[in-house]
Structures are given as C-alpha cells and as structure tokens.
PDB file of C-alpha atoms in Angstrom:
ATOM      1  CA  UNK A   1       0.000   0.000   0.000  1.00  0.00           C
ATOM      2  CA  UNK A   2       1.374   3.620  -0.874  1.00  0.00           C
ATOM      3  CA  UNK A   3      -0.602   6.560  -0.094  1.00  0.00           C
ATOM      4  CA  UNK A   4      -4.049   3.729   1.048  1.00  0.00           C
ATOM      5  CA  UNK A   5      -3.272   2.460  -2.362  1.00  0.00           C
ATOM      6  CA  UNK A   6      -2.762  -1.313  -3.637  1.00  0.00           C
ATOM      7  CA  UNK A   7       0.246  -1.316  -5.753  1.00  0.00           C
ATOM      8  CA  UNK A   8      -1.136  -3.167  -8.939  1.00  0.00           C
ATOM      9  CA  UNK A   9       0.476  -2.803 -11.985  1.00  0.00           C
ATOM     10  CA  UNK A  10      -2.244  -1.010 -12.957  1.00  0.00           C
ATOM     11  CA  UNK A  11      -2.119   1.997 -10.218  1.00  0.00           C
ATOM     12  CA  UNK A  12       2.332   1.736 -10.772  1.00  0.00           C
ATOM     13  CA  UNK A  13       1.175   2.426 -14.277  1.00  0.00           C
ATOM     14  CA  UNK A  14      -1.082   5.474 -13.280  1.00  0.00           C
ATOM     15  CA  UNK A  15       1.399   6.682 -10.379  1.00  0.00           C
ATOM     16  CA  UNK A  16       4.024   6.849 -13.355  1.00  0.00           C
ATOM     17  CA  UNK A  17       0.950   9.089 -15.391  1.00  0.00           C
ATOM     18  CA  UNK A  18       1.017  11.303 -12.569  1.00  0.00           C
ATOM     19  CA  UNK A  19       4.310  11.734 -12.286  1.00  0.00           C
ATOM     20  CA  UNK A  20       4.463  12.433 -16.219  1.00  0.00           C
ATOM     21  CA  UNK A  21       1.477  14.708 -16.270  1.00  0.00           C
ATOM     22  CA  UNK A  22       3.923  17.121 -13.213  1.00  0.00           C
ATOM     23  CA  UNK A  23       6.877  16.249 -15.681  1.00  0.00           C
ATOM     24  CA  UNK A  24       5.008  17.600 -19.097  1.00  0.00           C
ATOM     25  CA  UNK A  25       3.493  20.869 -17.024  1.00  0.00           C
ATOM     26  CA  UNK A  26       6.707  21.888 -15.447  1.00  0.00           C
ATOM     27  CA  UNK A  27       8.650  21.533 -18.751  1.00  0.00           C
ATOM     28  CA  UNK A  28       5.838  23.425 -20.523  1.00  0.00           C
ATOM     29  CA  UNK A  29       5.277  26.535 -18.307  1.00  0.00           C
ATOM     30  CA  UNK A  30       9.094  26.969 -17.465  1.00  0.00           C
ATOM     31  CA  UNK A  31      10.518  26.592 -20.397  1.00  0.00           C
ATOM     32  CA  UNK A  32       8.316  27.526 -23.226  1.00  0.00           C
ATOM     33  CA  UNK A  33       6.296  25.322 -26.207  1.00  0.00           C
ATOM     34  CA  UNK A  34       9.163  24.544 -27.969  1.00  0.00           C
ATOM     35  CA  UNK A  35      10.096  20.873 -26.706  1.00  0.00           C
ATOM     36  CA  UNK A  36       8.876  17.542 -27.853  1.00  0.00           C
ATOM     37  CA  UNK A  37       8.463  15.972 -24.396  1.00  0.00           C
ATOM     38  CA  UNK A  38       5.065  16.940 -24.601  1.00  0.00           C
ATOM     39  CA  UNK A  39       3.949  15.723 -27.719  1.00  0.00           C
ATOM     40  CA  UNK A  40       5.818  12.418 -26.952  1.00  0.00           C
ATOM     41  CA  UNK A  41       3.295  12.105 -23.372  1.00  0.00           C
ATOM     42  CA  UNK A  42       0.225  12.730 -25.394  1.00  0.00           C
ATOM     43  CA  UNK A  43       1.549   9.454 -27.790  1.00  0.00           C
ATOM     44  CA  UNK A  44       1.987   7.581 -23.876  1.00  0.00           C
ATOM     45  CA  UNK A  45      -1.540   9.150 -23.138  1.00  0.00           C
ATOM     46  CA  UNK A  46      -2.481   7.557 -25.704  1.00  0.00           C
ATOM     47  CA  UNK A  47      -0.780   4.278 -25.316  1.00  0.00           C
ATOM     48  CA  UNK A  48      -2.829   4.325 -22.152  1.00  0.00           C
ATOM     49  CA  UNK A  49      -5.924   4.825 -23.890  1.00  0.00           C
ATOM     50  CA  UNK A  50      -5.534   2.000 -25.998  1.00  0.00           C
ATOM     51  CA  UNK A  51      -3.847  -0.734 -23.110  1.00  0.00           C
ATOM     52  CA  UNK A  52      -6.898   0.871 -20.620  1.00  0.00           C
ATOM     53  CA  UNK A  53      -9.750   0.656 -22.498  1.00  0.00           C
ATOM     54  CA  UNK A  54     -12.847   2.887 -21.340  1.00  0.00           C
ATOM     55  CA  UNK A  55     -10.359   4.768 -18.571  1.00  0.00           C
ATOM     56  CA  UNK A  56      -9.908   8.350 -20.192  1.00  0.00           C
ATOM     57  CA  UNK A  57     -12.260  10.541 -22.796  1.00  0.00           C
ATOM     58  CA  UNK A  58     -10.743  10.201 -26.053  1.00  0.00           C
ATOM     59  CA  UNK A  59     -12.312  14.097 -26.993  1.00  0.00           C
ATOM     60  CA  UNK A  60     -10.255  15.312 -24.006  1.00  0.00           C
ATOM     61  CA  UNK A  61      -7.231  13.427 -25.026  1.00  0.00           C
ATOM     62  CA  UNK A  62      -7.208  14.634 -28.502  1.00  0.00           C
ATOM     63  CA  UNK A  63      -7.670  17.772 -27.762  1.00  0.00           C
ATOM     64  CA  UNK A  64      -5.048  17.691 -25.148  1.00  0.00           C
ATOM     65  CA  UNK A  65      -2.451  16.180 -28.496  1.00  0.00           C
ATOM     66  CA  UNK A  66      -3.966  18.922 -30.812  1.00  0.00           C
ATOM     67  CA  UNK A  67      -3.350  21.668 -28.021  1.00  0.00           C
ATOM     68  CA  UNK A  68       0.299  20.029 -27.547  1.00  0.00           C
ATOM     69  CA  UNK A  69       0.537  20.156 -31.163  1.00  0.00           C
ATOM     70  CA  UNK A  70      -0.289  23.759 -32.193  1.00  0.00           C
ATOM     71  CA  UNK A  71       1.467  24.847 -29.536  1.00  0.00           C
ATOM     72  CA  UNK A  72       4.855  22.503 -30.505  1.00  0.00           C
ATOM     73  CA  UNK A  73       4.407  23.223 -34.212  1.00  0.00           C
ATOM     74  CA  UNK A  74       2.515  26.265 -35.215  1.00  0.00           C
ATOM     75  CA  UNK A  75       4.290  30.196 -34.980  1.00  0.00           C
ATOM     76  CA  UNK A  76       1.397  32.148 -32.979  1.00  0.00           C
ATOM     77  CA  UNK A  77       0.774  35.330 -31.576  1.00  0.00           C
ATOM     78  CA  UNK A  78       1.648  35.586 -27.868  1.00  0.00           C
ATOM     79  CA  UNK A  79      -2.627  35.537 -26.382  1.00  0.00           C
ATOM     80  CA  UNK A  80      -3.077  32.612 -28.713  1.00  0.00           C
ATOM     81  CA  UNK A  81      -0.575  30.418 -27.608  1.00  0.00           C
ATOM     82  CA  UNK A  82      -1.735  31.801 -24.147  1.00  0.00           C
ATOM     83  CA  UNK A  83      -4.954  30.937 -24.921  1.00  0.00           C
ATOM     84  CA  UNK A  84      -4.085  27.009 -25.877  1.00  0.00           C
ATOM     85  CA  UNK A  85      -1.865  27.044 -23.253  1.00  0.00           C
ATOM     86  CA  UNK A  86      -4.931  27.585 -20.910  1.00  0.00           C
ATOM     87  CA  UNK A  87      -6.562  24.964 -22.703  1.00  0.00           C
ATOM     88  CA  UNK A  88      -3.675  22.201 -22.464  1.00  0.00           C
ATOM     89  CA  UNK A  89      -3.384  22.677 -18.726  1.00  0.00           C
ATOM     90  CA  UNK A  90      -7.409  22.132 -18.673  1.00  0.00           C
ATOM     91  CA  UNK A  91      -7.237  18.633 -20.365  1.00  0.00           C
ATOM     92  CA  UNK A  92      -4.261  18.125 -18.174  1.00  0.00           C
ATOM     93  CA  UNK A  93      -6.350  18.892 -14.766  1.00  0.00           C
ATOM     94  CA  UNK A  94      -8.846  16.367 -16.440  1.00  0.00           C
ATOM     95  CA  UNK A  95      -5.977  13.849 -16.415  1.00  0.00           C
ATOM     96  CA  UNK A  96      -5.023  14.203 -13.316  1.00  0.00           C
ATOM     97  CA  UNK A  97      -8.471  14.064 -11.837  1.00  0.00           C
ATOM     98  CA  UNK A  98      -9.419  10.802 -13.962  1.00  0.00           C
ATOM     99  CA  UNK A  99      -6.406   9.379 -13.072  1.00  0.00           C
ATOM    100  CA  UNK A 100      -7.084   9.700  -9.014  1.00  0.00           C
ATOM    101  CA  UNK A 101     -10.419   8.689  -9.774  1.00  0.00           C
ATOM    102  CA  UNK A 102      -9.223   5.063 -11.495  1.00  0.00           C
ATOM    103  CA  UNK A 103      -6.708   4.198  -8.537  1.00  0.00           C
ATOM    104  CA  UNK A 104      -8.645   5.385  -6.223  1.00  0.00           C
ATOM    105  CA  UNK A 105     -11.852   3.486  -8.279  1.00  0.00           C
ATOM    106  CA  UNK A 106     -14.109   6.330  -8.385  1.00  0.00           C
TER     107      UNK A 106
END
C-alpha cells in the first residue's frame, strides 16, 4: 500500500501518469512550447488509452495532443498560444483528476 493504495500494476502504471502529467506541465510553463516531451506524453496518453480501455475521454485526449501540437508546431501570436496554453493545462487537470479517480476506483 502507498498513499491507502494497492500497488497493482495497474495503479504503478497510473502513479508513473502522474508523475508524467507534473513532468510535461513543469517543462511546458518553465521553459516555453518549444520541446517535444510533450507531444511524446500525449503518444503515452495515448498508449494508455488503448492498453486501458474505457479509462480516459478520447475528446479530451485529442484535444489535449492537438493543443500540444499547435502549440509545438505552429508560430502564434503571444494571447493565442496563451490561450491554448490555458486549454492544455485544462485537459491536463482532467488527467489528473481521472487518473485519481481510477486508482482510487471512483
């Protein structure tokens, strides 16, 4: 038991999410929208998806990639990127939320 939770492989898994999800936010707000980390997670989001079936909204997961992906690959003004900035850290609240809610089997 960590935290008054089992330690399946499936909540190791998710405790590894979690950890990600603080990895992908730090790297994003402190050092800008150029790096690929974040675009890689949303690929292990997706991964996730696809081992979990039924465990995360696929419409907030895409439009957490999209976000990650305009952001990583598209030259825009300063209150747009701000804007899908806003939006990214929204699906990624959703994450973290969902992802309490499975190991904790909400």
């Amino acid at each position: 038991m960590f935290l008054g939770v089992s330690l399946t492989p499936f909540n190791v898994i998710n405790f590894c999410l979690l950890g990600l999800i603080g990895l992908v936010a730090w790297i994003r707000y402190a050092h800008g929208h150029e790096g690929n980390l974040p675009v890689l997670f949303w690929l292990a989001v997706v991964g996730h998806m696809k081992l979990f079936e039924g465990g995360f909204d696929y419409r907030w997961v895409a439009a957490g990639g999209v976000s990650a992906l305009i952001l990583r690959f598209e030259f825009i003004n300063k209150t747009l990127a701000n804007i899908v900035q806003l939006a990214e850290f929204a699906v990624l609240v959703y994450l973290v939320r969902r992802t309490v809610g499975l190991m904790l089997l909400w």
